[in-house]
mmCIF file of C-alpha atoms in Angstrom:
data_model
loop_
_atom_site.group_PDB
_atom_site.id
_atom_site.type_symbol
_atom_site.label_atom_id
_atom_site.label_comp_id
_atom_site.label_asym_id
_atom_site.label_seq_id
_atom_site.Cartn_x
_atom_site.Cartn_y
_atom_site.Cartn_z
ATOM 1 C CA MET A 1 -54.473 -55.892 -95.940
ATOM 2 C CA PRO A 2 -52.563 -54.686 -93.126
ATOM 3 C CA VAL A 3 -55.347 -54.177 -90.956
ATOM 4 C CA ASN A 4 -57.772 -57.308 -90.455
ATOM 5 C CA SER A 5 -59.304 -56.195 -87.288
ATOM 6 C CA VAL A 6 -59.844 -53.445 -84.941
ATOM 7 C CA SER A 7 -57.022 -55.188 -82.691
ATOM 8 C CA ASP A 8 -54.621 -54.499 -85.377
ATOM 9 C CA THR A 9 -55.152 -50.917 -85.171
ATOM 10 C CA ALA A 10 -53.279 -51.213 -81.449
ATOM 11 C CA ARG A 11 -50.182 -52.021 -83.350
ATOM 12 C CA TRP A 12 -50.588 -49.395 -85.774
ATOM 13 C CA VAL A 13 -50.634 -46.769 -82.910
ATOM 14 C CA ALA A 14 -48.086 -48.550 -80.878
ATOM 15 C CA TYR A 15 -45.551 -48.065 -83.675
ATOM 16 C CA TYR A 16 -46.451 -44.367 -83.743
ATOM 17 C CA ARG A 17 -45.512 -44.358 -80.016
ATOM 18 C CA ALA A 18 -42.359 -46.087 -80.721
ATOM 19 C CA LEU A 19 -41.500 -43.731 -83.744
ATOM 20 C CA GLU A 20 -42.106 -40.653 -81.060
ATOM 21 C CA THR A 21 -39.951 -42.351 -78.378
ATOM 22 C CA ARG A 22 -36.964 -42.395 -80.868
ATOM 23 C CA ARG A 23 -37.181 -38.889 -81.284
ATOM 24 C CA PRO A 24 -34.259 -36.585 -79.420
ATOM 25 C CA ASP A 25 -37.222 -34.020 -78.822
ATOM 26 C CA ALA A 26 -39.833 -36.636 -77.777
ATOM 27 C CA ILE A 27 -42.974 -35.502 -75.752
ATOM 28 C CA PHE A 28 -43.212 -38.863 -74.227
ATOM 29 C CA HIS A 29 -41.256 -42.010 -73.880
ATOM 30 C CA ASP A 30 -42.835 -45.509 -74.104
ATOM 31 C CA PRO A 31 -40.036 -48.102 -74.140
ATOM 32 C CA PHE A 32 -42.252 -50.752 -74.743
ATOM 33 C CA ALA A 33 -43.896 -49.362 -77.899
ATOM 34 C CA GLU A 34 -41.499 -51.138 -80.331
ATOM 35 C CA ARG A 35 -41.813 -54.733 -79.005
ATOM 36 C CA LEU A 36 -45.772 -54.074 -78.754
ATOM 37 C CA ALA A 37 -46.075 -52.909 -82.116
ATOM 38 C CA GLY A 38 -43.953 -55.706 -83.631
ATOM 39 C CA PRO A 39 -42.991 -56.015 -87.364
ATOM 40 C CA GLU A 40 -46.981 -55.895 -87.937
ATOM 41 C CA GLY A 41 -47.180 -52.617 -86.512
ATOM 42 C CA GLU A 42 -44.462 -51.291 -88.765
ATOM 43 C CA ALA A 43 -45.898 -53.069 -91.731
ATOM 44 C CA ILE A 44 -49.365 -51.213 -91.165
ATOM 45 C CA VAL A 45 -47.836 -47.832 -91.181
ATOM 46 C CA GLN A 46 -45.585 -48.595 -94.304
ATOM 47 C CA GLU A 47 -48.524 -49.866 -96.320
ATOM 48 C CA LEU A 48 -51.332 -47.435 -95.135
ATOM 49 C CA PRO A 49 -51.620 -44.435 -97.503
ATOM 50 C CA ASP A 50 -49.498 -41.819 -96.025
ATOM 51 C CA GLY A 51 -49.063 -43.841 -93.056
ATOM 52 C CA ARG A 52 -46.287 -41.772 -91.513
ATOM 53 C CA LYS A 53 -48.199 -38.386 -92.181
ATOM 54 C CA MET A 54 -50.835 -39.610 -89.912
ATOM 55 C CA ALA A 55 -48.606 -39.979 -86.810
ATOM 56 C CA PRO A 56 -48.630 -36.346 -85.433
ATOM 57 C CA PRO A 57 -52.353 -36.386 -84.533
ATOM 58 C CA LEU A 58 -52.146 -39.616 -82.564
ATOM 59 C CA ILE A 59 -49.115 -38.631 -81.160
ATOM 60 C CA VAL A 60 -50.576 -35.649 -79.919
ATOM 61 C CA ARG A 61 -53.595 -37.916 -78.740
ATOM 62 C CA THR A 62 -51.259 -40.086 -76.654
ATOM 63 C CA ALA A 63 -49.656 -37.243 -74.968
ATOM 64 C CA VAL A 64 -52.877 -35.388 -74.248
ATOM 65 C CA PHE A 65 -54.285 -38.740 -72.472
ATOM 66 C CA ASP A 66 -51.278 -38.829 -70.400
ATOM 67 C CA GLU A 67 -51.712 -35.195 -69.216
ATOM 68 C CA VAL A 68 -55.207 -35.338 -68.187
ATOM 69 C CA ILE A 69 -54.921 -38.958 -66.918
ATOM 70 C CA THR A 70 -51.968 -37.737 -64.560
ATOM 71 C CA ASP A 71 -54.066 -34.732 -63.661
ATOM 72 C CA ARG A 72 -57.229 -36.721 -62.473
ATOM 73 C CA ILE A 73 -54.998 -38.975 -60.218
ATOM 74 C CA ARG A 74 -52.776 -36.200 -58.619
ATOM 75 C CA ASN A 75 -55.329 -33.394 -58.299
ATOM 76 C CA HIS A 76 -58.928 -34.913 -58.430
ATOM 77 C CA GLY A 77 -58.682 -38.296 -56.385
ATOM 78 C CA ALA A 78 -59.369 -40.778 -59.092
ATOM 79 C CA ASP A 79 -58.719 -44.327 -57.324
ATOM 80 C CA LEU A 80 -59.328 -46.345 -60.319
ATOM 81 C CA VAL A 81 -58.169 -45.767 -64.041
ATOM 82 C CA LEU A 82 -60.689 -48.146 -66.090
ATOM 83 C CA ASN A 83 -59.163 -48.305 -69.759
ATOM 84 C CA LEU A 84 -61.675 -49.684 -72.223
ATOM 85 C CA ALA A 85 -60.448 -51.191 -75.381
ATOM 86 C CA ALA A 86 -57.057 -50.840 -73.798
ATOM 87 C CA GLY A 87 -55.401 -52.566 -76.899
ATOM 88 C CA LEU A 88 -51.493 -52.062 -76.383
ATOM 89 C CA ASP A 89 -51.445 -49.056 -74.033
ATOM 90 C CA ALA A 90 -48.558 -49.365 -71.632
ATOM 91 C CA ARG A 91 -49.365 -46.717 -69.143
ATOM 92 C CA PRO A 92 -49.631 -48.540 -66.126
ATOM 93 C CA TRP A 93 -45.661 -49.426 -66.686
ATOM 94 C CA ARG A 94 -44.460 -46.311 -68.307
ATOM 95 C CA LEU A 95 -46.261 -43.315 -66.289
ATOM 96 C CA PRO A 96 -45.123 -42.353 -62.840
ATOM 97 C CA LEU A 97 -48.471 -43.676 -61.025
ATOM 98 C CA PRO A 98 -48.798 -43.862 -57.288
ATOM 99 C CA PRO A 99 -48.549 -47.380 -55.924
ATOM 100 C CA ALA A 100 -52.066 -47.256 -54.429
ATOM 101 C CA LEU A 101 -53.787 -46.754 -57.753
ATOM 102 C CA HIS A 102 -55.724 -49.468 -59.339
ATOM 103 C CA TRP A 103 -55.788 -49.553 -63.171
ATOM 104 C CA ILE A 104 -57.813 -52.189 -65.101
ATOM 105 C CA ASP A 105 -57.273 -52.813 -68.967
ATOM 106 C CA ALA A 106 -60.412 -54.256 -70.621
ATOM 107 C CA ASP A 107 -60.237 -55.730 -74.072
ATOM 108 C CA LEU A 108 -60.881 -58.897 -75.965
ATOM 109 C CA PRO A 109 -58.934 -61.923 -74.744
ATOM 110 C CA GLY A 110 -56.812 -62.099 -77.660
ATOM 111 C CA ILE A 111 -55.127 -58.628 -77.697
ATOM 112 C CA LEU A 112 -55.068 -58.888 -73.716
ATOM 113 C CA ALA A 113 -53.049 -62.169 -73.931
ATOM 114 C CA TYR A 114 -50.617 -60.758 -76.527
ATOM 115 C CA LYS A 115 -49.768 -57.800 -74.345
ATOM 116 C CA ALA A 116 -49.265 -60.129 -71.285
ATOM 117 C CA SER A 117 -46.700 -62.103 -73.304
ATOM 118 C CA ILE A 118 -44.765 -58.970 -74.110
ATOM 119 C CA MET A 119 -45.102 -57.219 -70.653
ATOM 120 C CA GLU A 120 -44.739 -60.444 -68.180
ATOM 121 C CA SER A 121 -41.374 -59.475 -67.144
ATOM 122 C CA VAL A 122 -42.080 -55.877 -66.221
ATOM 123 C CA THR A 123 -43.710 -54.939 -63.023
ATOM 124 C CA PRO A 124 -46.308 -52.169 -63.110
ATOM 125 C CA ALA A 125 -46.189 -48.875 -60.978
ATOM 126 C CA CYS A 126 -49.766 -49.774 -59.629
ATOM 127 C CA HIS A 127 -52.302 -52.126 -58.855
ATOM 128 C CA TYR A 128 -52.857 -53.564 -62.288
ATOM 129 C CA GLU A 129 -55.757 -56.063 -63.658
ATOM 130 C CA ALA A 130 -56.504 -57.170 -67.091
ATOM 131 C CA VAL A 131 -60.267 -58.248 -68.048
ATOM 132 C CA ALA A 132 -61.342 -59.805 -71.095
ATOM 133 C CA VAL A 133 -64.977 -58.460 -72.064
ATOM 134 C CA ASP A 134 -66.744 -57.625 -75.181
ATOM 135 C CA LEU A 135 -67.941 -54.023 -74.563
ATOM 136 C CA THR A 136 -70.682 -54.078 -77.141
ATOM 137 C CA ASN A 137 -72.277 -57.084 -75.401
ATOM 138 C CA PRO A 138 -74.463 -55.755 -72.458
ATOM 139 C CA ALA A 139 -74.758 -59.298 -70.782
ATOM 140 C CA GLU A 140 -70.874 -59.151 -70.387
ATOM 141 C CA ARG A 141 -70.363 -55.438 -69.822
ATOM 142 C CA ASP A 142 -72.717 -54.365 -67.590
ATOM 143 C CA PRO A 143 -72.110 -56.973 -64.667
ATOM 144 C CA PHE A 144 -68.402 -55.984 -65.174
ATOM 145 C CA PHE A 145 -68.935 -52.259 -64.683
ATOM 146 C CA ALA A 146 -71.357 -52.999 -61.892
ATOM 147 C CA ARG A 147 -68.528 -54.836 -60.026
ATOM 148 C CA ILE A 148 -65.958 -52.145 -60.380
ATOM 149 C CA GLY A 149 -68.387 -49.722 -59.624
ATOM 150 C CA ALA A 150 -69.025 -50.904 -56.373
ATOM 151 C CA ALA A 151 -65.390 -51.339 -55.321
ATOM 152 C CA HIS A 152 -64.219 -47.870 -56.105
ATOM 153 C CA ARG A 153 -64.947 -44.214 -55.295
ATOM 154 C CA ARG A 154 -64.064 -42.262 -58.135
ATOM 155 C CA VAL A 155 -63.463 -43.857 -61.369
ATOM 156 C CA LEU A 156 -61.871 -42.221 -64.248
ATOM 157 C CA VAL A 157 -62.913 -44.158 -67.494
ATOM 158 C CA VAL A 158 -60.593 -44.018 -70.497
ATOM 159 C CA THR A 159 -61.496 -45.008 -74.185
ATOM 160 C CA GLU A 160 -58.519 -43.928 -76.131
ATOM 161 C CA GLY A 161 -59.423 -44.799 -80.050
ATOM 162 C CA LEU A 162 -62.658 -46.524 -79.396
ATOM 163 C CA VAL A 163 -65.686 -44.628 -80.218
ATOM 164 C CA ILE A 164 -64.917 -44.059 -83.608
ATOM 165 C CA TYR A 165 -65.252 -47.594 -84.478
ATOM 166 C CA LEU A 166 -68.554 -47.810 -82.836
ATOM 167 C CA THR A 167 -71.943 -46.907 -84.238
ATOM 168 C CA PRO A 168 -73.880 -44.055 -82.712
ATOM 169 C CA ASP A 169 -76.177 -46.299 -81.020
ATOM 170 C CA GLN A 170 -73.392 -48.371 -79.666
ATOM 171 C CA VAL A 171 -71.840 -45.394 -78.381
ATOM 172 C CA THR A 172 -75.069 -44.013 -76.695
ATOM 173 C CA ALA A 173 -75.508 -47.477 -75.007
ATOM 174 C CA LEU A 174 -71.695 -47.480 -73.527
ATOM 175 C CA GLY A 175 -72.253 -44.170 -72.313
ATOM 176 C CA ARG A 176 -75.542 -45.156 -70.400
ATOM 177 C CA ALA A 177 -73.961 -48.201 -68.988
ATOM 178 C CA LEU A 178 -71.018 -46.168 -67.675
ATOM 179 C CA HIS A 179 -73.264 -43.513 -66.283
ATOM 180 C CA ALA A 180 -75.560 -46.367 -64.347
ATOM 181 C CA GLN A 181 -72.341 -46.644 -62.089
ATOM 182 C CA PRO A 182 -72.360 -43.755 -59.627
ATOM 183 C CA SER A 183 -68.681 -43.757 -59.011
ATOM 184 C CA PHE A 184 -67.837 -43.316 -62.574
ATOM 185 C CA SER A 185 -66.734 -39.831 -62.235
ATOM 186 C CA TRP A 186 -65.030 -38.883 -65.554
ATOM 187 C CA TRP A 187 -64.947 -40.138 -69.075
ATOM 188 C CA LEU A 188 -62.081 -39.456 -71.128
ATOM 189 C CA LEU A 189 -62.473 -39.976 -75.101
ATOM 190 C CA ASP A 190 -61.243 -38.890 -78.410
ATOM 191 C CA PHE A 191 -63.484 -37.901 -81.246
ATOM 192 C CA VAL A 192 -63.863 -36.387 -84.856
ATOM 193 C CA THR A 193 -66.570 -34.544 -86.539
ATOM 194 C CA PRO A 194 -68.226 -35.644 -89.861
ATOM 195 C CA ARG A 195 -65.746 -33.476 -91.999
ATOM 196 C CA ILE A 196 -62.727 -35.152 -90.372
ATOM 197 C CA LEU A 197 -64.591 -38.951 -90.776
ATOM 198 C CA LYS A 198 -65.403 -38.246 -94.233
ATOM 199 C CA MET A 199 -61.783 -37.105 -95.221
ATOM 200 C CA VAL A 200 -60.132 -39.924 -93.443
ATOM 201 C CA THR A 201 -62.603 -42.448 -94.681
ATOM 202 C CA LYS A 202 -62.085 -41.147 -98.199
ATOM 203 C CA SER A 203 -58.405 -41.767 -98.033
ATOM 204 C CA HIS A 204 -57.882 -44.667 -96.027
ATOM 205 C CA GLY A 205 -61.590 -46.483 -96.282
ATOM 206 C CA PRO A 206 -60.194 -49.314 -98.456
ATOM 207 C CA ALA A 207 -57.177 -50.021 -96.330
ATOM 208 C CA LEU A 208 -59.318 -50.085 -93.023
ATOM 209 C CA ARG A 209 -62.430 -51.998 -94.326
ATOM 210 C CA HIS A 210 -62.225 -54.559 -91.733
ATOM 211 C CA ALA A 211 -61.971 -51.666 -89.083
ATOM 212 C CA PRO A 212 -63.909 -49.118 -90.373
ATOM 213 C CA PHE A 213 -64.426 -45.603 -88.782
ATOM 214 C CA ARG A 214 -68.108 -44.913 -87.848
ATOM 215 C CA PHE A 215 -68.844 -42.422 -85.346
ATOM 216 C CA GLY A 216 -68.291 -38.755 -85.897
ATOM 217 C CA PRO A 217 -70.981 -36.425 -84.001
ATOM 218 C CA ALA A 218 -72.105 -33.458 -85.800
ATOM 219 C CA GLU A 219 -72.853 -31.927 -82.402
ATOM 220 C CA GLY A 220 -69.720 -33.009 -80.958
ATOM 221 C CA THR A 221 -69.521 -33.305 -77.298
ATOM 222 C CA ALA A 222 -73.365 -32.526 -77.168
ATOM 223 C CA PHE A 223 -74.023 -35.568 -78.512
ATOM 224 C CA PHE A 224 -73.116 -37.440 -75.053
ATOM 225 C CA HIS A 225 -75.984 -35.366 -73.292
ATOM 226 C CA ALA A 226 -78.331 -38.104 -74.067
ATOM 227 C CA SER A 227 -76.505 -40.650 -72.155
ATOM 228 C CA GLY A 228 -75.828 -38.605 -69.128
ATOM 229 C CA TRP A 229 -72.704 -36.845 -69.799
ATOM 230 C CA HIS A 230 -71.310 -33.504 -70.322
ATOM 231 C CA GLU A 231 -68.356 -31.500 -71.417
ATOM 232 C CA ASP A 232 -65.845 -30.833 -68.585
ATOM 233 C CA ALA A 233 -62.874 -29.999 -70.843
ATOM 234 C CA PHE A 234 -62.035 -30.070 -74.502
ATOM 235 C CA PHE A 235 -58.565 -30.128 -75.801
ATOM 236 C CA SER A 236 -58.602 -29.188 -79.737
ATOM 237 C CA GLY A 237 -56.346 -31.304 -81.733
ATOM 238 C CA ILE A 238 -55.235 -28.170 -83.728
ATOM 239 C CA ASP A 239 -54.386 -26.482 -80.502
ATOM 240 C CA SER A 240 -52.796 -29.354 -78.885
ATOM 241 C CA GLY A 241 -50.568 -30.163 -81.788
ATOM 242 C CA LYS A 242 -49.422 -26.578 -81.889
ATOM 243 C CA ARG A 243 -48.762 -26.520 -78.256
ATOM 244 C CA LEU A 244 -46.781 -29.936 -78.651
ATOM 245 C CA ARG A 245 -45.154 -28.894 -81.845
ATOM 246 C CA ARG A 246 -46.548 -32.169 -83.503
ATOM 247 C CA GLU A 247 -48.558 -30.545 -86.143
ATOM 248 C CA MET A 248 -50.478 -32.057 -89.235
ATOM 249 C CA ARG A 249 -48.717 -30.534 -92.133
ATOM 250 C CA MET A 250 -51.780 -28.448 -93.382
ATOM 251 C CA ALA A 251 -52.101 -26.996 -89.795
ATOM 252 C CA PRO A 252 -50.397 -23.751 -90.408
ATOM 253 C CA LEU A 253 -52.583 -23.063 -93.341
ATOM 254 C CA TRP A 254 -55.791 -23.651 -91.480
ATOM 255 C CA ARG A 255 -54.575 -20.891 -88.899
ATOM 256 C CA PHE A 256 -53.960 -18.573 -91.639
ATOM 257 C CA ILE A 257 -57.135 -19.121 -93.434
ATOM 258 C CA GLY A 258 -58.895 -18.726 -90.036
ATOM 259 C CA ARG A 259 -57.863 -15.175 -89.715
ATOM 260 C CA PHE A 260 -60.323 -14.485 -92.490
ATOM 261 C CA LEU A 261 -63.105 -16.283 -90.857
ATOM 262 C CA SER A 262 -65.813 -15.563 -88.423
ATOM 263 C CA ALA A 263 -65.342 -16.557 -84.803
ATOM 264 C CA LYS A 264 -68.081 -19.092 -85.100
ATOM 265 C CA ARG A 265 -66.110 -20.982 -88.122
ATOM 266 C CA VAL A 266 -62.718 -20.656 -86.318
ATOM 267 C CA GLU A 267 -64.485 -22.566 -83.477
ATOM 268 C CA GLU A 268 -65.733 -25.108 -85.988
ATOM 269 C CA PHE A 269 -61.952 -25.802 -87.125
ATOM 270 C CA ARG A 270 -60.868 -26.136 -83.607
ATOM 271 C CA ARG A 271 -63.553 -28.710 -82.833
ATOM 272 C CA MET A 272 -62.839 -30.815 -85.938
ATOM 273 C CA SER A 273 -61.113 -33.314 -83.603
ATOM 274 C CA GLY A 274 -59.666 -33.384 -80.276
ATOM 275 C CA VAL A 275 -59.706 -34.922 -76.760
ATOM 276 C CA ALA A 276 -62.970 -34.552 -74.536
ATOM 277 C CA LEU A 277 -63.061 -35.015 -70.785
ATOM 278 C CA LEU A 278 -66.689 -35.655 -69.975
ATOM 279 C CA ALA A 279 -68.130 -35.473 -66.368
ATOM 280 C CA ARG A 280 -71.098 -37.261 -65.194
ATOM 281 C CA ASP A 281 -74.388 -35.459 -64.929
ATOM 282 C CA PRO A 282 -76.465 -35.733 -61.665
#
């Protein structure tokens, strides 16, 4: 199987970034993506069912995360970006970040070591640190969060492509651990609803049996209230795809069908997948 662990999905997504970077009308440029993906990343996309057709939503996700991260740093005073399950993300090297910013990538040792071997000759734009930690192990995770929280004022936590691989209980535990740090001001994440989770599991479940999709909350961002977070902003996958001109093939049909649906049903379609910026509750 092309995907043998969750870490392999980082190569998969990196290859999508490489495909976007090659385009003359690219909405972002990641000059490191092709090397980070390696031949394994291309093989995953080639072997997954409809692998290339899945590119638009993940490319849109990358672009929206770029926009929100940049905004929190420039306009809202974020002094640290804490990138959990960072995978092969190259934002500390490719985004125009202020030199005073601190950025921490946290992930499992193997994927961090691989990324370091690729990026060792490139200087990041800001203060950069990579920390090996198992985010599902409270004995490792919580002291790490406490150290980071005590050293910074306004932390933006980023979990791109993480929560879908966790169980609901693991997502709640992670949210509570993040909320326990008063300086953790925002949590930027992506999620899908049960409808999308079911569709993707049906089409890609066998190929992803070593990295199964698990989390798709029926209540959307309201799921995170129990762990102390509320929705500050939501970026619909459908709306963002249209704005950025990177739509899934069926998106125009969904919009056409939406003309005949109630406002409530249209909003349900808008929120089938997307990016959410959460803010901490008092």
